[in-house]
Protein backbone atom coordinates (compact mmCIF):
# COMPACT_ATOMS: atom_id res chain seq x y z
CA UNK A 1 0.00 0.00 0.00
CA UNK A 2 1.40 3.40 -0.98
CA UNK A 3 1.85 6.20 1.52
CA UNK A 4 -0.96 8.21 -0.10
CA UNK A 5 -3.32 5.22 -0.02
CA UNK A 6 -2.46 4.73 3.63
CA UNK A 7 -3.25 8.37 4.45
CA UNK A 8 -6.62 8.18 2.68
CA UNK A 9 -7.51 4.94 4.44
CA UNK A 10 -6.29 5.70 7.96
CA UNK A 11 -8.03 9.07 8.14
CA UNK A 12 -11.35 7.21 7.96
CA UNK A 13 -10.41 4.47 10.40
CA UNK A 14 -11.62 4.30 14.02
CA UNK A 15 -9.00 4.78 16.76
CA UNK A 16 -6.85 2.15 18.36
CA UNK A 17 -8.52 2.36 21.77
CA UNK A 18 -6.70 1.46 25.00
CA UNK A 19 -8.82 3.68 27.23
CA UNK A 20 -9.99 2.55 30.69
CA UNK A 21 -7.42 -0.28 30.82
CA UNK A 22 -5.52 0.74 34.03
CA UNK A 23 -2.28 0.84 32.01
CA UNK A 24 0.73 1.92 34.12
CA UNK A 25 3.57 1.86 31.56
CA UNK A 26 3.59 2.08 27.78
CA UNK A 27 5.03 -1.44 27.15
CA UNK A 28 1.84 -2.84 28.72
CA UNK A 29 0.11 -1.95 25.45
CA UNK A 30 1.83 -4.90 23.76
CA UNK A 31 0.15 -7.40 26.10
CA UNK A 32 -3.16 -5.55 26.44
CA UNK A 33 -6.07 -6.08 24.06
CA UNK A 34 -7.52 -2.83 22.66
CA UNK A 35 -11.15 -2.08 23.33
CA UNK A 36 -13.46 -3.37 20.58
CA UNK A 37 -14.76 -0.43 18.60
CA UNK A 38 -18.08 0.22 16.98
CA UNK A 39 -16.41 -0.48 13.63
CA UNK A 40 -13.61 -3.02 13.11
CA UNK A 41 -10.15 -1.65 12.36
CA UNK A 42 -8.63 -2.44 9.00
CA UNK A 43 -5.13 -3.95 9.03
CA UNK A 44 -2.20 -3.97 6.66
CA UNK A 45 -0.70 -7.11 5.17
CA UNK A 46 1.66 -7.26 8.15
CA UNK A 47 -1.31 -7.34 10.52
CA UNK A 48 -0.88 -3.86 11.98
CA UNK A 49 -3.85 -1.47 12.27
CA UNK A 50 -4.33 1.22 9.63
CA UNK A 51 -5.27 4.17 11.80
CA UNK A 52 -3.95 7.60 12.71
CA UNK A 53 -5.69 7.78 16.09
CA UNK A 54 -4.54 6.36 19.42
CA UNK A 55 -6.63 6.63 22.60
CA UNK A 56 -4.83 6.11 25.91
CA UNK A 57 -7.19 8.16 28.05
CA UNK A 58 -8.37 7.23 31.55
CA UNK A 59 -5.35 5.13 32.50
CA UNK A 60 -2.60 5.66 35.12
CA UNK A 61 0.36 6.61 32.92
CA UNK A 62 2.93 8.93 34.50
CA UNK A 63 5.52 8.77 31.71
CA UNK A 64 5.83 7.81 28.03
CA UNK A 65 9.04 5.81 28.15
CA UNK A 66 9.46 3.46 25.13
CA UNK A 67 6.52 5.20 23.43
CA UNK A 68 8.08 5.26 19.97
CA UNK A 69 9.33 1.69 20.12
CA UNK A 70 5.90 0.42 21.14
CA UNK A 71 4.20 2.51 18.45
CA UNK A 72 6.38 0.91 15.80
CA UNK A 73 5.07 -2.49 16.89
CA UNK A 74 1.43 -1.40 17.11
CA UNK A 75 0.93 0.74 13.99
CA UNK A 76 1.86 0.32 10.35
CA UNK A 77 3.00 3.96 10.03
CA UNK A 78 3.45 5.44 13.53
CA UNK A 79 5.07 8.58 12.07
CA UNK A 80 1.67 9.53 10.60
CA UNK A 81 -0.13 9.50 13.94
CA UNK A 82 -2.49 12.50 13.95
CA UNK A 83 -4.65 12.15 17.07
CA UNK A 84 -3.48 11.09 20.54
CA UNK A 85 -5.78 11.13 23.56
CA UNK A 86 -3.76 11.06 26.81
CA UNK A 87 -6.40 12.71 28.95
CA UNK A 88 -7.09 11.64 32.53
CA UNK A 89 -3.69 10.09 33.26
CA UNK A 90 -0.95 11.11 35.75
CA UNK A 91 1.50 12.81 33.37
CA UNK A 92 3.50 15.59 35.05
CA UNK A 93 5.18 16.90 31.89
CA UNK A 94 4.91 16.87 28.11
CA UNK A 95 7.27 14.13 26.98
CA UNK A 96 9.66 15.19 24.16
CA UNK A 97 8.66 12.09 22.19
CA UNK A 98 5.40 13.84 21.30
CA UNK A 99 7.35 16.58 19.53
CA UNK A 100 8.74 14.04 17.06
CA UNK A 101 5.27 13.29 15.64
CA UNK A 102 5.13 16.02 13.01
CA UNK A 103 1.72 14.95 11.67
CA UNK A 104 0.11 15.33 15.08
CA UNK A 105 -2.93 17.61 14.81
CA UNK A 106 -5.01 16.72 17.90
CA UNK A 107 -3.50 16.20 21.34
CA UNK A 108 -5.64 15.73 24.45
CA UNK A 109 -3.77 16.24 27.74
CA UNK A 110 -6.60 17.45 29.96
CA UNK A 111 -7.04 15.90 33.37
CA UNK A 112 -3.34 15.19 34.02
CA UNK A 113 -0.83 16.58 36.56
CA UNK A 114 1.15 19.00 34.35
CA UNK A 115 2.34 21.82 36.61
CA UNK A 116 4.58 24.08 34.49
CA UNK A 117 3.14 26.26 31.76
CA UNK A 118 6.57 26.27 30.12
CA UNK A 119 5.97 22.66 29.07
CA UNK A 120 3.78 23.98 26.26
CA UNK A 121 6.89 25.45 24.58
CA UNK A 122 7.92 21.96 23.51
CA UNK A 123 4.93 21.72 21.18
CA UNK A 124 5.80 24.85 19.21
CA UNK A 125 7.65 22.83 16.55
CA UNK A 126 4.59 20.76 15.60
CA UNK A 127 3.40 22.41 12.37
CA UNK A 128 -0.04 20.75 12.17
CA UNK A 129 -1.13 20.90 15.79
CA UNK A 130 -4.53 22.61 15.81
CA UNK A 131 -6.30 21.18 18.89
CA UNK A 132 -4.62 21.05 22.29
CA UNK A 133 -6.45 20.50 25.58
CA UNK A 134 -4.83 21.23 28.94
CA UNK A 135 -7.74 22.02 31.25
CA UNK A 136 -7.88 20.10 34.50
CA UNK A 137 -4.09 20.35 35.03
CA UNK A 138 -2.38 22.27 37.86
CA UNK A 139 -1.09 24.76 35.25
CA UNK A 140 -4.57 26.33 35.28
CA UNK A 141 -3.52 27.97 38.55
CA UNK A 142 -0.32 29.42 37.07
CA UNK A 143 -0.37 33.12 36.31
CA UNK A 144 -0.86 33.83 32.62
CA UNK A 145 -2.66 30.58 31.73
CA UNK A 146 -5.94 32.32 30.92
CA UNK A 147 -4.30 35.31 29.19
CA UNK A 148 -2.43 34.00 26.14
CA UNK A 149 -0.46 37.18 25.45
CA UNK A 150 2.02 37.45 28.30
CA UNK A 151 4.61 34.78 27.66
CA UNK A 152 6.05 32.47 25.04
CA UNK A 153 4.24 29.49 26.59
CA UNK A 154 0.84 31.10 26.41
CA UNK A 155 1.49 32.35 22.87
CA UNK A 156 2.21 28.78 21.80
CA UNK A 157 -1.00 27.60 23.49
CA UNK A 158 -3.02 30.35 21.84
CA UNK A 159 -1.56 29.64 18.41
CA UNK A 160 -2.63 25.98 18.69
CA UNK A 161 -6.16 27.03 19.49
CA UNK A 162 -6.36 29.80 16.92
CA UNK A 163 -5.41 27.57 13.99
CA UNK A 164 -8.92 26.13 14.02
CA UNK A 165 -10.66 29.50 14.09
CA UNK A 166 -9.64 30.74 10.58
CA UNK A 167 -10.88 34.37 10.72
CA UNK A 168 -12.70 35.67 7.65
CA UNK A 169 -12.21 39.01 6.02
CA UNK A 170 -15.25 41.26 6.20
CA UNK A 171 -16.67 41.67 2.71
CA UNK A 172 -18.50 44.93 3.24
CA UNK A 173 -20.28 47.21 5.69
CA UNK A 174 -23.81 48.51 6.02
CA UNK A 175 -24.40 52.24 6.10
CA UNK A 176 -25.46 53.68 9.51
CA UNK A 177 -28.72 55.07 8.03
CA UNK A 178 -29.86 51.66 6.79
CA UNK A 179 -28.85 50.00 10.05
CA UNK A 180 -30.83 52.59 12.04
CA UNK A 181 -33.94 52.01 9.93
CA UNK A 182 -33.90 48.32 10.83
CA UNK A 183 -33.31 48.92 14.55
CA UNK A 184 -37.02 48.93 15.63
CA UNK A 185 -37.64 45.67 13.76
CA UNK A 186 -34.59 44.06 15.34
CA UNK A 187 -35.64 45.16 18.84
CA UNK A 188 -39.18 43.83 18.29
CA UNK A 189 -37.88 40.47 17.10
CA UNK A 190 -35.45 40.20 20.00
CA UNK A 191 -38.21 40.86 22.52
CA UNK A 192 -40.70 38.52 20.90
CA UNK A 193 -38.24 35.72 20.30
CA UNK A 194 -35.93 36.34 23.26
CA UNK A 195 -36.13 32.72 24.41
CA UNK A 196 -35.21 31.47 20.95
CA UNK A 197 -32.35 33.95 20.87
CA UNK A 198 -31.05 32.63 24.21
CA UNK A 199 -31.31 29.12 22.84
CA UNK A 200 -29.36 30.16 19.73
CA UNK A 201 -26.61 31.68 21.87
CA UNK A 202 -26.31 28.70 24.23
CA UNK A 203 -26.89 25.83 21.81
CA UNK A 204 -25.04 27.18 18.77
CA UNK A 205 -22.75 30.15 19.34
CA UNK A 206 -21.28 29.31 22.77
CA UNK A 207 -21.13 25.62 21.91
CA UNK A 208 -19.20 26.30 18.68
CA UNK A 209 -16.79 28.57 20.52
CA UNK A 210 -16.14 26.00 23.25
CA UNK A 211 -15.71 23.26 20.65
CA UNK A 212 -12.99 25.30 18.94
CA UNK A 213 -11.22 26.30 22.14
CA UNK A 214 -11.30 22.91 23.85
CA UNK A 215 -10.97 20.59 20.88
CA UNK A 216 -13.81 18.54 22.38
CA UNK A 217 -17.44 18.21 21.42
CA UNK A 218 -20.09 19.07 23.98
CA UNK A 219 -20.93 15.37 24.37
CA UNK A 220 -17.30 14.64 25.23
CA UNK A 221 -17.19 17.49 27.72
CA UNK A 222 -20.42 16.27 29.30
CA UNK A 223 -19.00 12.76 29.57
CA UNK A 224 -15.89 14.09 31.32
CA UNK A 225 -18.20 15.84 33.79
CA UNK A 226 -20.14 12.61 34.38
CA UNK A 227 -16.89 10.71 35.00
CA UNK A 228 -16.03 13.23 37.72
CA UNK A 229 -19.44 13.63 39.35
CA UNK A 230 -21.59 10.61 38.40
CA UNK A 231 -21.83 7.28 40.21
CA UNK A 232 -20.82 4.34 38.00
CA UNK A 233 -23.49 1.68 37.82
CA UNK A 234 -26.26 4.08 38.86
CA UNK A 235 -28.17 5.21 35.73
CA UNK A 236 -30.49 7.45 37.75
CA UNK A 237 -27.60 9.41 39.22
CA UNK A 238 -25.91 9.67 35.82
CA UNK A 239 -29.12 11.09 34.33
CA UNK A 240 -29.35 13.63 37.15
CA UNK A 241 -25.71 14.57 36.56
CA UNK A 242 -26.40 15.19 32.86
CA UNK A 243 -29.43 17.34 33.75
CA UNK A 244 -27.27 19.38 36.13
CA UNK A 245 -24.59 19.79 33.46
CA UNK A 246 -27.15 21.01 30.92
CA UNK A 247 -28.77 23.46 33.34
CA UNK A 248 -25.66 24.90 34.98
CA UNK A 249 -22.80 24.35 32.51
CA UNK A 250 -23.67 23.91 28.84
CA UNK A 251 -27.00 23.28 27.16
CA UNK A 252 -26.97 19.66 25.99
CA UNK A 253 -30.07 19.57 23.72
CA UNK A 254 -31.12 16.30 25.35
CA UNK A 255 -34.59 14.97 26.16
CA UNK A 256 -34.63 16.30 29.71
CA UNK A 257 -36.54 15.16 32.82
CA UNK A 258 -40.06 16.27 31.79
CA UNK A 259 -40.11 14.37 28.51
CA UNK A 260 -38.13 11.64 30.23
CA UNK A 261 -41.04 10.98 32.60
CA UNK A 262 -43.37 10.49 29.63
CA UNK A 263 -40.95 8.03 28.04
CA UNK A 264 -40.28 6.14 31.28
CA UNK A 265 -43.98 5.80 32.13
CA UNK A 266 -44.78 4.45 28.66
CA UNK A 267 -41.99 1.85 28.74
CA UNK A 268 -43.04 0.69 32.21
CA UNK A 269 -46.68 0.38 31.11
CA UNK A 270 -45.92 -1.44 27.85
CA UNK A 271 -43.21 -3.73 29.31
CA UNK A 272 -41.85 -4.31 25.78
CA UNK A 273 -39.65 -7.25 24.89
CA UNK A 274 -37.76 -5.16 22.34
CA UNK A 275 -37.34 -1.39 21.89
CA UNK A 276 -35.81 0.40 18.89
CA UNK A 277 -34.34 3.89 19.31
CA UNK A 278 -33.33 5.96 16.28
CA UNK A 279 -30.97 8.70 17.45
CA UNK A 280 -28.79 7.74 20.44
CA UNK A 281 -27.04 11.11 20.74
CA UNK A 282 -25.29 11.21 24.14
CA UNK A 283 -27.26 8.24 25.50
CA UNK A 284 -29.66 10.13 27.79
CA UNK A 285 -32.91 8.67 26.43
CA UNK A 286 -31.16 5.30 26.04
CA UNK A 287 -30.56 5.17 29.81
CA UNK A 288 -34.16 6.18 30.47
CA UNK A 289 -35.42 3.27 28.39
CA UNK A 290 -32.87 0.73 29.62
CA UNK A 291 -33.57 1.25 33.31
CA UNK A 292 -37.35 0.97 32.72
CA UNK A 293 -37.14 -2.27 30.70
CA UNK A 294 -38.30 -5.51 32.31
CA UNK A 295 -35.71 -8.23 32.86
CA UNK A 296 -34.71 -10.02 29.67
CA UNK A 297 -35.83 -7.24 27.34
CA UNK A 298 -33.60 -5.73 24.68
CA UNK A 299 -32.89 -2.23 23.38
CA UNK A 300 -31.34 -1.49 19.99
CA UNK A 301 -30.23 2.12 19.55
CA UNK A 302 -28.96 3.61 16.28
CA UNK A 303 -26.61 6.61 15.95
CA UNK A 304 -25.19 7.82 12.64
CA UNK A 305 -22.23 9.86 14.02
CA UNK A 306 -19.37 7.54 15.08
CA UNK A 307 -17.77 10.10 17.40
CA UNK A 308 -21.05 10.78 19.21
CA UNK A 309 -21.77 7.04 19.33
CA UNK A 310 -18.39 6.42 21.00
CA UNK A 311 -19.33 8.79 23.84
CA UNK A 312 -22.81 7.28 24.16
CA UNK A 313 -21.43 3.76 24.37
CA UNK A 314 -19.04 4.74 27.17
CA UNK A 315 -21.90 6.37 29.06
CA UNK A 316 -24.17 3.34 28.62
CA UNK A 317 -21.49 0.94 29.84
CA UNK A 318 -20.61 3.28 32.71
CA UNK A 319 -24.25 3.10 33.81
CA UNK A 320 -23.96 -0.68 34.01
CA UNK A 321 -25.80 -1.91 30.91
CA UNK A 322 -24.06 -4.57 28.83
CA UNK A 323 -24.51 -5.38 25.14
CA UNK A 324 -27.13 -8.04 25.84
CA UNK A 325 -29.43 -5.32 27.19
CA UNK A 326 -28.37 -2.34 25.08
CA UNK A 327 -26.85 -2.80 21.63
CA UNK A 328 -25.59 0.34 19.89
CA UNK A 329 -25.53 0.34 16.09
CA UNK A 330 -23.53 2.93 14.16
CA UNK A 331 -25.00 3.99 10.84
CA UNK A 332 -27.77 6.00 9.25
CA UNK A 333 -31.29 4.86 10.08
CA UNK A 334 -32.11 4.57 6.38
CA UNK A 335 -29.37 1.95 5.96
CA UNK A 336 -29.84 0.15 9.27
CA UNK A 337 -33.63 -0.42 9.26
CA UNK A 338 -33.63 -2.79 6.22
CA UNK A 339 -30.94 -4.90 7.97
CA UNK A 340 -32.54 -5.10 11.42
CA UNK A 341 -34.30 -8.43 10.80
CA UNK A 342 -31.42 -10.31 9.13
CA UNK A 343 -28.34 -8.80 10.75
CA UNK A 344 -29.60 -7.89 14.23
CA UNK A 345 -32.35 -10.49 14.70
CA UNK A 346 -35.03 -7.88 15.36
CA UNK A 347 -38.34 -9.34 14.20
CA UNK A 348 -40.57 -6.75 15.86
CA UNK A 349 -40.23 -3.54 17.84
CA UNK A 350 -42.91 -3.10 20.50
CA UNK A 351 -41.77 0.48 21.16
CA UNK A 352 -39.93 2.80 18.74
CA UNK A 353 -38.42 6.13 19.80
CA UNK A 354 -37.58 8.71 17.12
CA UNK A 355 -35.15 11.37 18.37
CA UNK A 356 -32.73 11.83 15.46
CA UNK A 357 -33.77 14.22 12.68
CA UNK A 358 -37.45 15.29 12.46
CA UNK A 359 -37.17 15.55 8.67
CA UNK A 360 -36.34 11.81 8.60
CA UNK A 361 -39.22 10.67 10.81
CA UNK A 362 -41.70 10.02 7.99
CA UNK A 363 -39.18 8.19 5.83
CA UNK A 364 -38.13 5.93 8.71
CA UNK A 365 -41.68 5.24 9.84
CA UNK A 366 -42.57 4.10 6.35
CA UNK A 367 -39.43 1.94 6.24
CA UNK A 368 -40.46 0.26 9.49
CA UNK A 369 -43.88 -0.42 7.97
CA UNK A 370 -42.44 -1.72 4.70
CA UNK A 371 -40.18 -4.21 6.53
CA UNK A 372 -43.02 -5.37 8.83
CA UNK A 373 -41.15 -4.41 11.99
CA UNK A 374 -44.19 -2.87 13.69
CA UNK A 375 -46.63 -5.37 15.23
CA UNK A 376 -50.24 -4.39 15.86
CA UNK A 377 -50.36 -2.38 19.07
CA UNK A 378 -46.79 -1.11 18.76
CA UNK A 379 -46.10 2.39 20.08
CA UNK A 380 -44.05 4.98 18.18
CA UNK A 381 -42.82 8.00 20.15
CA UNK A 382 -41.46 10.97 18.18
CA UNK A 383 -39.71 13.85 19.93
CA UNK A 384 -39.40 17.46 18.68
CA UNK A 385 -42.55 17.28 16.53
CA UNK A 386 -43.46 20.88 17.48
CA UNK A 387 -39.99 22.47 17.68
CA UNK A 388 -38.29 22.36 15.23
CA UNK A 389 -41.30 20.36 14.02
CA UNK A 390 -42.25 17.39 11.84
CA UNK A 391 -45.45 18.48 10.04
CA UNK A 392 -45.34 15.89 7.21
CA UNK A 393 -44.82 13.11 9.74
CA UNK A 394 -47.82 14.23 11.82
CA UNK A 395 -49.99 14.70 8.77
CA UNK A 396 -49.22 11.19 7.54
CA UNK A 397 -49.84 9.60 10.96
CA UNK A 398 -53.23 11.31 11.26
CA UNK A 399 -54.43 10.70 7.70
CA UNK A 400 -53.19 7.22 6.80
CA UNK A 401 -55.71 5.48 9.09
CA UNK A 402 -53.19 3.11 10.70
CA UNK A 403 -52.39 5.08 13.85
CA UNK A 404 -54.10 6.51 16.88
CA UNK A 405 -52.35 9.77 17.65
CA UNK A 406 -51.79 11.65 20.87
CA UNK A 407 -49.62 14.73 21.38
CA UNK A 408 -47.92 15.36 24.73
CA UNK A 409 -47.34 19.12 24.98
CA UNK A 410 -44.08 20.06 26.70
CA UNK A 411 -41.35 22.69 26.54
CA UNK A 412 -37.67 22.41 25.77
CA UNK A 413 -35.43 21.45 28.72
CA UNK A 414 -34.24 24.67 30.43
CA UNK A 415 -36.39 26.68 27.97
CA UNK A 416 -40.00 25.91 29.00
CA UNK A 417 -41.29 28.99 27.14
CA UNK A 418 -40.32 27.36 23.82
CA UNK A 419 -43.17 24.96 23.15
CA UNK A 420 -42.44 21.44 21.98
CA UNK A 421 -44.14 18.08 22.07
CA UNK A 422 -43.86 14.30 21.86
CA UNK A 423 -46.16 12.47 19.46
CA UNK A 424 -47.40 9.08 20.66
CA UNK A 425 -48.64 6.83 17.85
CA UNK A 426 -50.32 3.47 18.40
CA UNK A 427 -50.09 1.22 15.35
CA UNK A 428 -53.29 -0.66 14.50
CA UNK A 429 -51.80 -2.83 11.75
CA UNK A 430 -51.19 -2.66 7.99
CA UNK A 431 -54.86 -3.03 6.98
Coordinates of C-alpha atoms in Angstrom, one line a residue, residues 5 47 50 166 170 191 206 331 417:
X5 CA -3.3 5.2 0.0
X47 CA -1.3 -7.3 10.5
X50 CA -4.3 1.2 9.6
X166 CA -9.6 30.7 10.6
X170 CA -15.3 41.3 6.2
X191 CA -38.2 40.9 22.5
X206 CA -21.3 29.3 22.8
X331 CA -25.0 4.0 10.8
X417 CA -41.3 29.0 27.1

